[in-house]
Every structure is written in structure tokens, then in C-alpha cells.
mmCIF file of C-alpha atoms in Angstrom:
data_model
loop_
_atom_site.group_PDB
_atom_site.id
_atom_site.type_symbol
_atom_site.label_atom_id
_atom_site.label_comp_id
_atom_site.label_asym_id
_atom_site.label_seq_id
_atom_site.Cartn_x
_atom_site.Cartn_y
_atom_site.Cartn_z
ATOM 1 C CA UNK A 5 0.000 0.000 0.000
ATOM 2 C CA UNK A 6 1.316 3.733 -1.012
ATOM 3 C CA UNK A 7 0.700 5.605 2.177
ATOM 4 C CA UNK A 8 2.856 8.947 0.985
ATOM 5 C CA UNK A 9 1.639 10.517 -1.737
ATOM 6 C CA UNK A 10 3.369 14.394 -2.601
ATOM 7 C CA UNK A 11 1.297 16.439 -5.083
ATOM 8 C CA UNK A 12 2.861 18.862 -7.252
ATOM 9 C CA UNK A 13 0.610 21.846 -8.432
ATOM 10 C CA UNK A 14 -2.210 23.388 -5.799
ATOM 11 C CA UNK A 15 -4.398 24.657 -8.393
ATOM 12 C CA UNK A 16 -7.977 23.815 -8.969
ATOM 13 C CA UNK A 17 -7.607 19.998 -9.744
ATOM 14 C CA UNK A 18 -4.133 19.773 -8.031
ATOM 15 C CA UNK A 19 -5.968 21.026 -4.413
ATOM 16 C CA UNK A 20 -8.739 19.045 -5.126
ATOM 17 C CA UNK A 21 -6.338 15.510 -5.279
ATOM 18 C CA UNK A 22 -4.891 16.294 -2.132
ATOM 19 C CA UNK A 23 -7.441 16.766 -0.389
ATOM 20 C CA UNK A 24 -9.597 13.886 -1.332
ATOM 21 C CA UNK A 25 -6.581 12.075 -0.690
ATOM 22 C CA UNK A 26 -6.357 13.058 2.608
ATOM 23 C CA UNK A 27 -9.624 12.407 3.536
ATOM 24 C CA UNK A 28 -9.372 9.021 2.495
ATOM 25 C CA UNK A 29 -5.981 8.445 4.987
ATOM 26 C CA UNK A 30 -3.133 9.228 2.782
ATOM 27 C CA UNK A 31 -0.314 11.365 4.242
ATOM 28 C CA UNK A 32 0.255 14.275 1.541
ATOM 29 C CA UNK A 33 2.704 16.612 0.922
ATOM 30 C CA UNK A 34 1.034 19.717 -0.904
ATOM 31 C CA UNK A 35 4.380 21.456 -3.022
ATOM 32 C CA UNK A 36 4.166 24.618 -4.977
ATOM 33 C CA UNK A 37 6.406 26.995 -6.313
ATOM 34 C CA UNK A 38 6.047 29.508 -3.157
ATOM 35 C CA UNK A 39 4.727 30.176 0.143
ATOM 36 C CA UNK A 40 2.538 32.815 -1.321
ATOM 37 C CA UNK A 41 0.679 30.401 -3.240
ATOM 38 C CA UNK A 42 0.816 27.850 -0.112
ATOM 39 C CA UNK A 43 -0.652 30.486 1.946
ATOM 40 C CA UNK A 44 -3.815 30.717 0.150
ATOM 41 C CA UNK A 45 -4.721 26.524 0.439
ATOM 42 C CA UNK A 46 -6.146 27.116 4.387
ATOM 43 C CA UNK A 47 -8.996 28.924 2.558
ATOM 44 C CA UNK A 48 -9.249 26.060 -0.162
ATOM 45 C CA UNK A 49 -9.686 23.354 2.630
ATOM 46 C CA UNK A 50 -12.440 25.743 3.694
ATOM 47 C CA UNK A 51 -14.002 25.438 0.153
ATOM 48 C CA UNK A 52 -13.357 21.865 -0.010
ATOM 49 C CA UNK A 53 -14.537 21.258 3.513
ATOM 50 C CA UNK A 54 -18.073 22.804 2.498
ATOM 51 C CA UNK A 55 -18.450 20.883 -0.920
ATOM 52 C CA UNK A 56 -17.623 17.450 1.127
ATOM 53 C CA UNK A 57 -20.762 18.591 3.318
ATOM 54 C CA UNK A 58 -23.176 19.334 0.702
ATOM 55 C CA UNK A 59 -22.172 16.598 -1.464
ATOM 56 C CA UNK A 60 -20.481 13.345 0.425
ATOM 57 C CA UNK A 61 -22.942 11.257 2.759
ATOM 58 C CA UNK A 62 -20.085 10.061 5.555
ATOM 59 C CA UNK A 63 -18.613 13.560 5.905
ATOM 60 C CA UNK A 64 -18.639 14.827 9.188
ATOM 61 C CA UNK A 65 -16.451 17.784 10.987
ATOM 62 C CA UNK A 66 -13.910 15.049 12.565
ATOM 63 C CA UNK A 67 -13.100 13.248 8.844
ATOM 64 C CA UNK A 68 -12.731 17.247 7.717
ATOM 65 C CA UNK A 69 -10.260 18.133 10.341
ATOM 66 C CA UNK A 70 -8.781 15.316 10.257
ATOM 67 C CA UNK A 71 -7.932 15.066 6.330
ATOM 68 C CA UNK A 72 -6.704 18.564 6.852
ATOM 69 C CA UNK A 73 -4.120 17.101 9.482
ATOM 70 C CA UNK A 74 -2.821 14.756 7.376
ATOM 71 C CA UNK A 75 -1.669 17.554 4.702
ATOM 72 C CA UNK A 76 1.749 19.051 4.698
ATOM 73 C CA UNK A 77 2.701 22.138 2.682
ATOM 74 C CA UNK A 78 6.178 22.826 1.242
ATOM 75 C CA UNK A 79 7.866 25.247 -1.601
ATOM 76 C CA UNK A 80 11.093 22.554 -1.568
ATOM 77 C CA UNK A 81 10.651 20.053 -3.841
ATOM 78 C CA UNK A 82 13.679 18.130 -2.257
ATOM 79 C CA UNK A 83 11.696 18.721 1.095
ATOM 80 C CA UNK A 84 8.370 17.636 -0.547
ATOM 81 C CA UNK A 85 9.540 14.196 -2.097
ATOM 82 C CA UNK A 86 11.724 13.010 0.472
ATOM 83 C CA UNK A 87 9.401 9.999 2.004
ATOM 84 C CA UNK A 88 6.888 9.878 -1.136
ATOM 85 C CA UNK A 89 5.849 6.401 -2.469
ATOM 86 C CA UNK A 90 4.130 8.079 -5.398
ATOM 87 C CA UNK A 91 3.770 11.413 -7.148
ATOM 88 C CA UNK A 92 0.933 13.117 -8.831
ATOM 89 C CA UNK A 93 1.903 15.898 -10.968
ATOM 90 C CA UNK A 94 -0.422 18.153 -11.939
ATOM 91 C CA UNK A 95 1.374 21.464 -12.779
ATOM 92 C CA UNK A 96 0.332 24.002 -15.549
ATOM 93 C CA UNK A 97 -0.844 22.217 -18.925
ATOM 94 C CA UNK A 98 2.148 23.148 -20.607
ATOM 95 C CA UNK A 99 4.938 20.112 -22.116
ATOM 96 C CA UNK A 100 7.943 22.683 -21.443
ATOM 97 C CA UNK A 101 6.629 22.897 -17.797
ATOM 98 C CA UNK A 102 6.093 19.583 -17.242
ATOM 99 C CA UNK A 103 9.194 18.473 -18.528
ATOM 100 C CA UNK A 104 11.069 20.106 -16.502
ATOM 101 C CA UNK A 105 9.236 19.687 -13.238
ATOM 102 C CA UNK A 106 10.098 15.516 -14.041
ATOM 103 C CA UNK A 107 14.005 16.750 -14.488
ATOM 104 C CA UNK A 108 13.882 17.873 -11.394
ATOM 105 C CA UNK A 109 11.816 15.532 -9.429
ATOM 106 C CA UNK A 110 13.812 12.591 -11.337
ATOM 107 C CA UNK A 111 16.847 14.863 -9.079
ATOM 108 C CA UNK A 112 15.160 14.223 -6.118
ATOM 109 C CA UNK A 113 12.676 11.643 -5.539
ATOM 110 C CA UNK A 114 13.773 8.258 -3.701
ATOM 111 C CA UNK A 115 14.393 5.307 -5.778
ATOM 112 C CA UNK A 116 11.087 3.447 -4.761
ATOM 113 C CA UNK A 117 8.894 6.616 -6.057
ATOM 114 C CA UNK A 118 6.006 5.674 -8.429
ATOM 115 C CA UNK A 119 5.662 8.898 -10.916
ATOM 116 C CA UNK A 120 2.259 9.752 -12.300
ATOM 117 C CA UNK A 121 0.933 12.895 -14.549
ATOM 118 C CA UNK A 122 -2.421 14.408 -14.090
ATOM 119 C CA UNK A 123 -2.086 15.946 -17.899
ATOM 120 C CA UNK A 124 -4.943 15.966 -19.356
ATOM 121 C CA UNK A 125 -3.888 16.371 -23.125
ATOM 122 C CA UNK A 126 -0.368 15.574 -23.388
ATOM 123 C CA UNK A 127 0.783 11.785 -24.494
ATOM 124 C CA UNK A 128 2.904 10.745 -21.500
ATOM 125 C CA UNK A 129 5.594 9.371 -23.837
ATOM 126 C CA UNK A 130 6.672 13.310 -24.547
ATOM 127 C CA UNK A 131 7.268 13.180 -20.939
ATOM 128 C CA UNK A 132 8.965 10.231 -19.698
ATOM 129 C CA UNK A 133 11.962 10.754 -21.355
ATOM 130 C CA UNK A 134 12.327 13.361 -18.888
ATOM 131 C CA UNK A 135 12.383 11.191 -16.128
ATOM 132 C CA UNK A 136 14.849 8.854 -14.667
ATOM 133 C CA UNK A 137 12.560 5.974 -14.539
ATOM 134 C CA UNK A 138 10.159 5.877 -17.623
ATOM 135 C CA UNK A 139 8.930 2.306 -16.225
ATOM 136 C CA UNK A 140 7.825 3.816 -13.547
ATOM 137 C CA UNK A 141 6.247 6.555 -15.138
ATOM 138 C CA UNK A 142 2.155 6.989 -16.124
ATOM 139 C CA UNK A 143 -0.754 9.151 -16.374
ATOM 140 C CA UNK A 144 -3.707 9.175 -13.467
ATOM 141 C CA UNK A 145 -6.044 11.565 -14.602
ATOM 142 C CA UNK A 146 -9.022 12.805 -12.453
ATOM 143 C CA UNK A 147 -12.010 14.543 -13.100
ATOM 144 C CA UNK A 148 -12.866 17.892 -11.684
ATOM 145 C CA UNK A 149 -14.897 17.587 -8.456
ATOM 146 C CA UNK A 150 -12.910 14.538 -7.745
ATOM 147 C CA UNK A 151 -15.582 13.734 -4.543
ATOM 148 C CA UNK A 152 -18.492 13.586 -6.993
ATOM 149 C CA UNK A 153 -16.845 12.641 -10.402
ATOM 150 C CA UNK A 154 -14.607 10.034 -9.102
ATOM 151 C CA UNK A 155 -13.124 8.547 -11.938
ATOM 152 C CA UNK A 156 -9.467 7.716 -11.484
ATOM 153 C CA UNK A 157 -8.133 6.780 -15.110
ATOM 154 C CA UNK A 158 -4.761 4.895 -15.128
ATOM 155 C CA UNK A 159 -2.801 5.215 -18.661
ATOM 156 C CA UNK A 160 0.467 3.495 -19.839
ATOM 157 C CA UNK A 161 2.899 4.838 -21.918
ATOM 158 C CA UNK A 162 4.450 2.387 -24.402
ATOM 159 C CA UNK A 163 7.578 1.790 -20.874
ATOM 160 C CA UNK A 164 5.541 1.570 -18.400
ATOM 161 C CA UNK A 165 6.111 -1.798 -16.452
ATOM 162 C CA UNK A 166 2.294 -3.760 -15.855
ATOM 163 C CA UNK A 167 3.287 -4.145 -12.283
ATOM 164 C CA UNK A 168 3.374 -0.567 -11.667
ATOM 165 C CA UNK A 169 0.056 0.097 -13.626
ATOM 166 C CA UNK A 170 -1.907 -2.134 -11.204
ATOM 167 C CA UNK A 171 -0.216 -0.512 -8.423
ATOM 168 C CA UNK A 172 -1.128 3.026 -9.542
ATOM 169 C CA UNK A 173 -5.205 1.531 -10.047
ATOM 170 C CA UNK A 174 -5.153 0.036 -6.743
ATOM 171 C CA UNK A 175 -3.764 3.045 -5.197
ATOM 172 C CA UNK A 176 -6.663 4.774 -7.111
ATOM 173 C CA UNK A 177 -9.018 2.853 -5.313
ATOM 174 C CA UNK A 178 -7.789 3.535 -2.143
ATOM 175 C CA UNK A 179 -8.594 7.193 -2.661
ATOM 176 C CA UNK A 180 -11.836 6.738 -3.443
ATOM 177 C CA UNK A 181 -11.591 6.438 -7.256
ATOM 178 C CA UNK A 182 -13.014 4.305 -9.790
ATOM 179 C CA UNK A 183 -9.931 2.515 -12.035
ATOM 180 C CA UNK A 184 -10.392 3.148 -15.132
ATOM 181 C CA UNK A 185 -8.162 1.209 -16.696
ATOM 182 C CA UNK A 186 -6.363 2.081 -20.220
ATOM 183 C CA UNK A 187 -4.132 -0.099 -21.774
ATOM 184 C CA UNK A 188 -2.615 1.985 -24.556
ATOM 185 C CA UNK A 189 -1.805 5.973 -25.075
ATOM 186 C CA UNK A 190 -4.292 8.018 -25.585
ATOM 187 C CA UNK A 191 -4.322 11.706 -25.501
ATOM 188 C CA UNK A 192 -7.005 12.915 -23.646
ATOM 189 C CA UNK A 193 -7.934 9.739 -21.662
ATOM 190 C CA UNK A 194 -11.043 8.462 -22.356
ATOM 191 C CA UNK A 195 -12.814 10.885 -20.456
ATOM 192 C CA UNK A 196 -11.089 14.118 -22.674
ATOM 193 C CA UNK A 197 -11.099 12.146 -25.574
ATOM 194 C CA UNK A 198 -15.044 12.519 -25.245
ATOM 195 C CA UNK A 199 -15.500 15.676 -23.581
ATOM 196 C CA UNK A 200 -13.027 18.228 -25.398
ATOM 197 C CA UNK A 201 -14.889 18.307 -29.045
ATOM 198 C CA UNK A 202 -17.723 19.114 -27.209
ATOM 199 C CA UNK A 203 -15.602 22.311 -25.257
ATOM 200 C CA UNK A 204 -14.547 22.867 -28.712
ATOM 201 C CA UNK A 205 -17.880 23.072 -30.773
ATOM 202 C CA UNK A 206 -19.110 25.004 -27.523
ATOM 203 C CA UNK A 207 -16.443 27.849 -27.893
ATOM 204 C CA UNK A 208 -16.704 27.962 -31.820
ATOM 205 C CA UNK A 209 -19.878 28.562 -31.499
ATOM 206 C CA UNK A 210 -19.771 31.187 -28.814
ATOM 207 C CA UNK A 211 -16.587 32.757 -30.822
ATOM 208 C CA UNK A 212 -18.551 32.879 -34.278
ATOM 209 C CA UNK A 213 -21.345 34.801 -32.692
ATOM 210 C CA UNK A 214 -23.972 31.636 -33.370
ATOM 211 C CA UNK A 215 -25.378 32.085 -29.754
ATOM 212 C CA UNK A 216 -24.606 33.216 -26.298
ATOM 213 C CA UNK A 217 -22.691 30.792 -24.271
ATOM 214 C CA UNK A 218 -25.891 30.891 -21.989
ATOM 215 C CA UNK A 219 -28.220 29.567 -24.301
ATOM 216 C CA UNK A 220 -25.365 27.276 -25.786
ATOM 217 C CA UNK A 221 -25.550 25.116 -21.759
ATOM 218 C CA UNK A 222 -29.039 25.592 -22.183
ATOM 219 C CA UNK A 223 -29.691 23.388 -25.078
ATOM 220 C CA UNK A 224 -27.117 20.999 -23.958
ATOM 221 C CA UNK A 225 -28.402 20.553 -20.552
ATOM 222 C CA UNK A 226 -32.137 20.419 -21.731
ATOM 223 C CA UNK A 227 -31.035 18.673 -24.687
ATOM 224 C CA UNK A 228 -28.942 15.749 -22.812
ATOM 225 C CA UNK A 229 -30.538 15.963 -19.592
ATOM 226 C CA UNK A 230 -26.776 16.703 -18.526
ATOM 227 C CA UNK A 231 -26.544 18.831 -15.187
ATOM 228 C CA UNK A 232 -23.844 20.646 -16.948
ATOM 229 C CA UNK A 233 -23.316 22.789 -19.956
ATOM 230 C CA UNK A 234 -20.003 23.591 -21.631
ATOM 231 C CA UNK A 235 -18.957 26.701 -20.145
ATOM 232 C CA UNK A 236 -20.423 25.570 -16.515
ATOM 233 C CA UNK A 237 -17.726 23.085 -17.529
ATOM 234 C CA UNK A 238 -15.049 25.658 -18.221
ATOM 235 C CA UNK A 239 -15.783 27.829 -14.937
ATOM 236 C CA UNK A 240 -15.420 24.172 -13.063
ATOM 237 C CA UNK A 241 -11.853 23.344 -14.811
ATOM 238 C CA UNK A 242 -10.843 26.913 -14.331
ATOM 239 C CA UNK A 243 -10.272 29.443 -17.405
ATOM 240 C CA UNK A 244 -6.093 29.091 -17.337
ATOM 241 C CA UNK A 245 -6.493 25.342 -18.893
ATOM 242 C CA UNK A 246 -8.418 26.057 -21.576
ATOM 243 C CA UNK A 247 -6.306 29.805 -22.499
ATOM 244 C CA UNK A 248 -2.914 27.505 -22.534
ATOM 245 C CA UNK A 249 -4.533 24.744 -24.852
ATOM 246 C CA UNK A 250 -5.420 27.196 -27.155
ATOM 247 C CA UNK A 251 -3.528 30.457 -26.968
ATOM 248 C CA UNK A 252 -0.579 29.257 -29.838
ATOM 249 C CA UNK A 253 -3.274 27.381 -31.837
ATOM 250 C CA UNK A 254 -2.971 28.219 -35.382
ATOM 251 C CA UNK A 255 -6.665 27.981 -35.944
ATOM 252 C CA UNK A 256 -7.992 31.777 -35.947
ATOM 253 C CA UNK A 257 -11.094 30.699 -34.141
ATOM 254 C CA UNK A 258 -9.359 28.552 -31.357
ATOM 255 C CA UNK A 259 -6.740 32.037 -30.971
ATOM 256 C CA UNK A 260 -9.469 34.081 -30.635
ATOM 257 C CA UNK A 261 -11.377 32.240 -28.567
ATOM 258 C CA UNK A 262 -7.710 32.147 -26.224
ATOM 259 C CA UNK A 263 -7.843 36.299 -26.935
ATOM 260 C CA UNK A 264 -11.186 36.501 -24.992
ATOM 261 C CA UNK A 265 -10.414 34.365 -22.429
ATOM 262 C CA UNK A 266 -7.235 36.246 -21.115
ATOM 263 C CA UNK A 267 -8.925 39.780 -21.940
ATOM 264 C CA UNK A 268 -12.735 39.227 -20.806
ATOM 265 C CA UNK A 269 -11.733 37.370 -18.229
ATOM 266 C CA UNK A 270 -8.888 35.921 -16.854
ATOM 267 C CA UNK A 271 -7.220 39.630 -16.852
ATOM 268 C CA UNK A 272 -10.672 40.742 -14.709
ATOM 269 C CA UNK A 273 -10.371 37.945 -12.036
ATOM 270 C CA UNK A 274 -12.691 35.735 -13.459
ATOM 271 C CA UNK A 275 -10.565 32.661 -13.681
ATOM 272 C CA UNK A 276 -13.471 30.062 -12.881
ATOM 273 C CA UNK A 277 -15.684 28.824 -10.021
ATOM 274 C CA UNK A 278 -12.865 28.579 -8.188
ATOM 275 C CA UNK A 279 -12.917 32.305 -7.338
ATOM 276 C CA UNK A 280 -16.280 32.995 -7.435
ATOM 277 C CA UNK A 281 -16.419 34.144 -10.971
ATOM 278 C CA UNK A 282 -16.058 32.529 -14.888
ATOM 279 C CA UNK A 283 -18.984 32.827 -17.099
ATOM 280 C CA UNK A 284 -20.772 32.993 -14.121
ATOM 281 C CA UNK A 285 -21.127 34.107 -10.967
ATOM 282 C CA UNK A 286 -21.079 32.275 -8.262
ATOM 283 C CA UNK A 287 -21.609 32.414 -4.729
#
């Protein structure tokens, strides 16, 4: 059994694995870049705390404080991988970034340390090169809202040993995931594979002037029955993810759809649900 996992990123999916990791008995080392950024996660537990109430039956104040306990917050990487029996990287959505956050945790990480990726769109076999042990190296991917959507997918790369694969769904599991198991690479997962060309269509759409991005969630949630529609989906994942997928694409509508992002609303605080305000505003 992993007991020590260290998560690298605090961000909007990045806070939401440690915590749910926590909560389900893990220790977990929370690393970010600086203490300023570290600073701000007491108020995240807060949010956290309060979703877990609404939303998970068995959550009381003692399983709150205590999953809050068992996190540990650090700005030195050497510091934050010291004891870790697995990683879970989940750092900007950028390759350069990620490949050298792997250099440097392939410096520092013990020799028994499983290494996992949270991308959500890059193949893992652009990053394992970067690491010391590439058989050791996968994706677990998690959906946002990890207590509700609780999917834990667990990719290979074409180096990955099977041993380690089962370990990583197992580990999964113990966090209160679903293993979803995928045998070969796949950018995007299973879950993105399905669920960004509909983000896409939704923005083109919105970007082309076709409809408002209201009444775009409106037909899909009528339409579907979904509880969701795109852009409630995009204010849940946070507006940075989708501006760095799409801010150097060469398709016009895909940059200007990037161009609105950063200027309507990342550059006005609305960076997603997450602070209260995306596409919508939230309480």
C-alpha cells in the first residue's frame, strides 16, 4: 500500500487531489512553487470542507479536520519528495513545464517513487523521457470535483512496467476512485477524448457569434438531460487550462477564442468557479 503521496501543483484539480486524498488516509505533501501560493490553500480546505458537506454522505467535521491534518505544505521540492511512495503531478498544462518539473523531481525523488501525470492532453511518452525511470512513469487523470466525479483513469505509456500500472489503479481505489483502466496511449484519456470536441464546438460557437454561451448550456443541458453545460464546464476546470490549450493554436477561431479568455476574463479575475467568478457568478 502507497501511504505517501506528494502532489505537485495546488491549483484547482491539483488542491482538489490532495485533499480527497487526505480524507481518504493518505499522508500528503502539498508542493508549490512559493509560500505565497501555499498560503492561500487554508482557505481552499475551507471550500473543499463545504463541498464534502453538501455533497459526500459520511462527511462529518472530525473526517474534515482530520484530512486537513494529514496535509503538509512545502515550496522545496527536495523537502516535498523526500518519504513519497508516489507522485501526482499536476502542474500548468504546458509540455515545457512539465518536462522540466520531471528533471527535477527525477533529481530528487527516492528510488522506490512511483511517478504519475495528471495531464490531461499531453501523451505521457513526450514526458517520460524526462524522467529517470520511464517504467515507472504513467498518467492518473481525475475529473474535476474529484468527490463527486470520481473517476481515477490509469494510462500506460508504451515503458511503463504492468506491475506498476496495477499498483497506480489500486492506489486509485484507495482514494476513493473508480480505475479506469487504459491499456494503450491516448491523448485525452477516455474521459477528454469525449469531452473536449464538445468544449470545442461550444467555444466555436460562442466565438462565431452563433449564440450566447448561456443559451449554448441551455440546449445541452435540456437537450442531454446533462446537469452541466459547456462553459459551466469551463468555470469548473478553471479558465487558465483552456487559455494555454489554445492560446498558440494556429486555428484563428481557437486564438481568438484564447484572446477573450485572457482579456474578458482571466485579466478581470474571473478565472473560474474557483474564485467565485467565470462565465458565471457564483456564490
Amino acid at each position: 500500500m502507497m501511504q505517501n503521496l506528494t502532489v505537485l501543483g495546488t491549483g484547482t484539480l491539483g488542491s482538489q487531489i490532495i485533499f480527497q486524498s487526505a480524507y481518504s488516509g493518505k499522508n500528503v505533501v502539498a508542493y508549490d512553487i512559493s509560500d505565497e501560493i501555499l498560503a492561500k490553500l487554508p482557505a481552499r480546505w475551507e471550500q473543499l470542507k463545504e463541498s464534502y458537506r453538501r455533497d459526500v454522505k459520511d462527511a462529518t467535521e472530525e473526517k474534515l479536520d482530520a484530512a486537513v491534518s494529514r496535509i503538509r505544505t512545502t515550496a522545496d521540492m527536495k523537502d516535498a519528495l523526500k518519504d513519497a511512495d508516489i507522485v501526482i503531478e499536476a502542474v500548468p498544462e504546458r509540455l515545457d513545464i512539465k518536462q522540466d518539473t520531471w528533471k527535477k523531481v527525477s533529481e530528487n525523488a527516492p528510488a522506490k517513487t512511483i511517478f504519475c501525470t495528471n495531464s490531461s492532453t499531453l501523451p505521457p511518452s513526450k514526458i517520460a523521457p524526462f524522467t529517470d525511470r520511464p517504467e515507472k512513469f504513467l498518467c492518473l487523470h481525475f475529473a474535476n470535483e474529484v468527490w463527486k466525479y470520481n473517476t481515477g483513469e490509469v494510462m500506460v505509456q508504451p515503458k511503463t512496467d504492468p506491475k506498476v500500472f496495477e499498483e497506480v489503479a489500486q492506489f486509485a481505489e484507495e482514494i476513493g476512485m473508480v480505475p479506469i483502466r487504459i491499456r494503450k496511449e491516448q491523448p485525452g484519456y477516455l474521459l477528454n477524448s469525449l469531452l473536449v470536441p464538445l468544449l470545442d464546438a461550444a467555444s466555436d460557437l460562442w466565438v462565431r457569434g452563433v449564440a450566447s454561451f448561456e443559451d449554448i448550456d441551455k440546449t445541452w443541458r435540456i437537450g442531454t438531460g446533462a446537469p452541466s453545460g459547456p462553459f459551466q464546464i469551463f468555470d469548473t476546470v478553471g479558465m487558465m487550462t483552456p487559455y494555454n490549450l489554445n492560446k498558440d493554436a494556429t486555428d484563428p477561431v481557437k486564438k481568438e477564442f484564447a484572446r477573450r479568455l485572457k482579456e474578458d476574463y482571466i485579466d478581470k479575475g474571473r478565472t473560474g468557479k474557483i474564485a467565485g467568478h467565470g462565465f458565471y457568478d457564483y456564490e
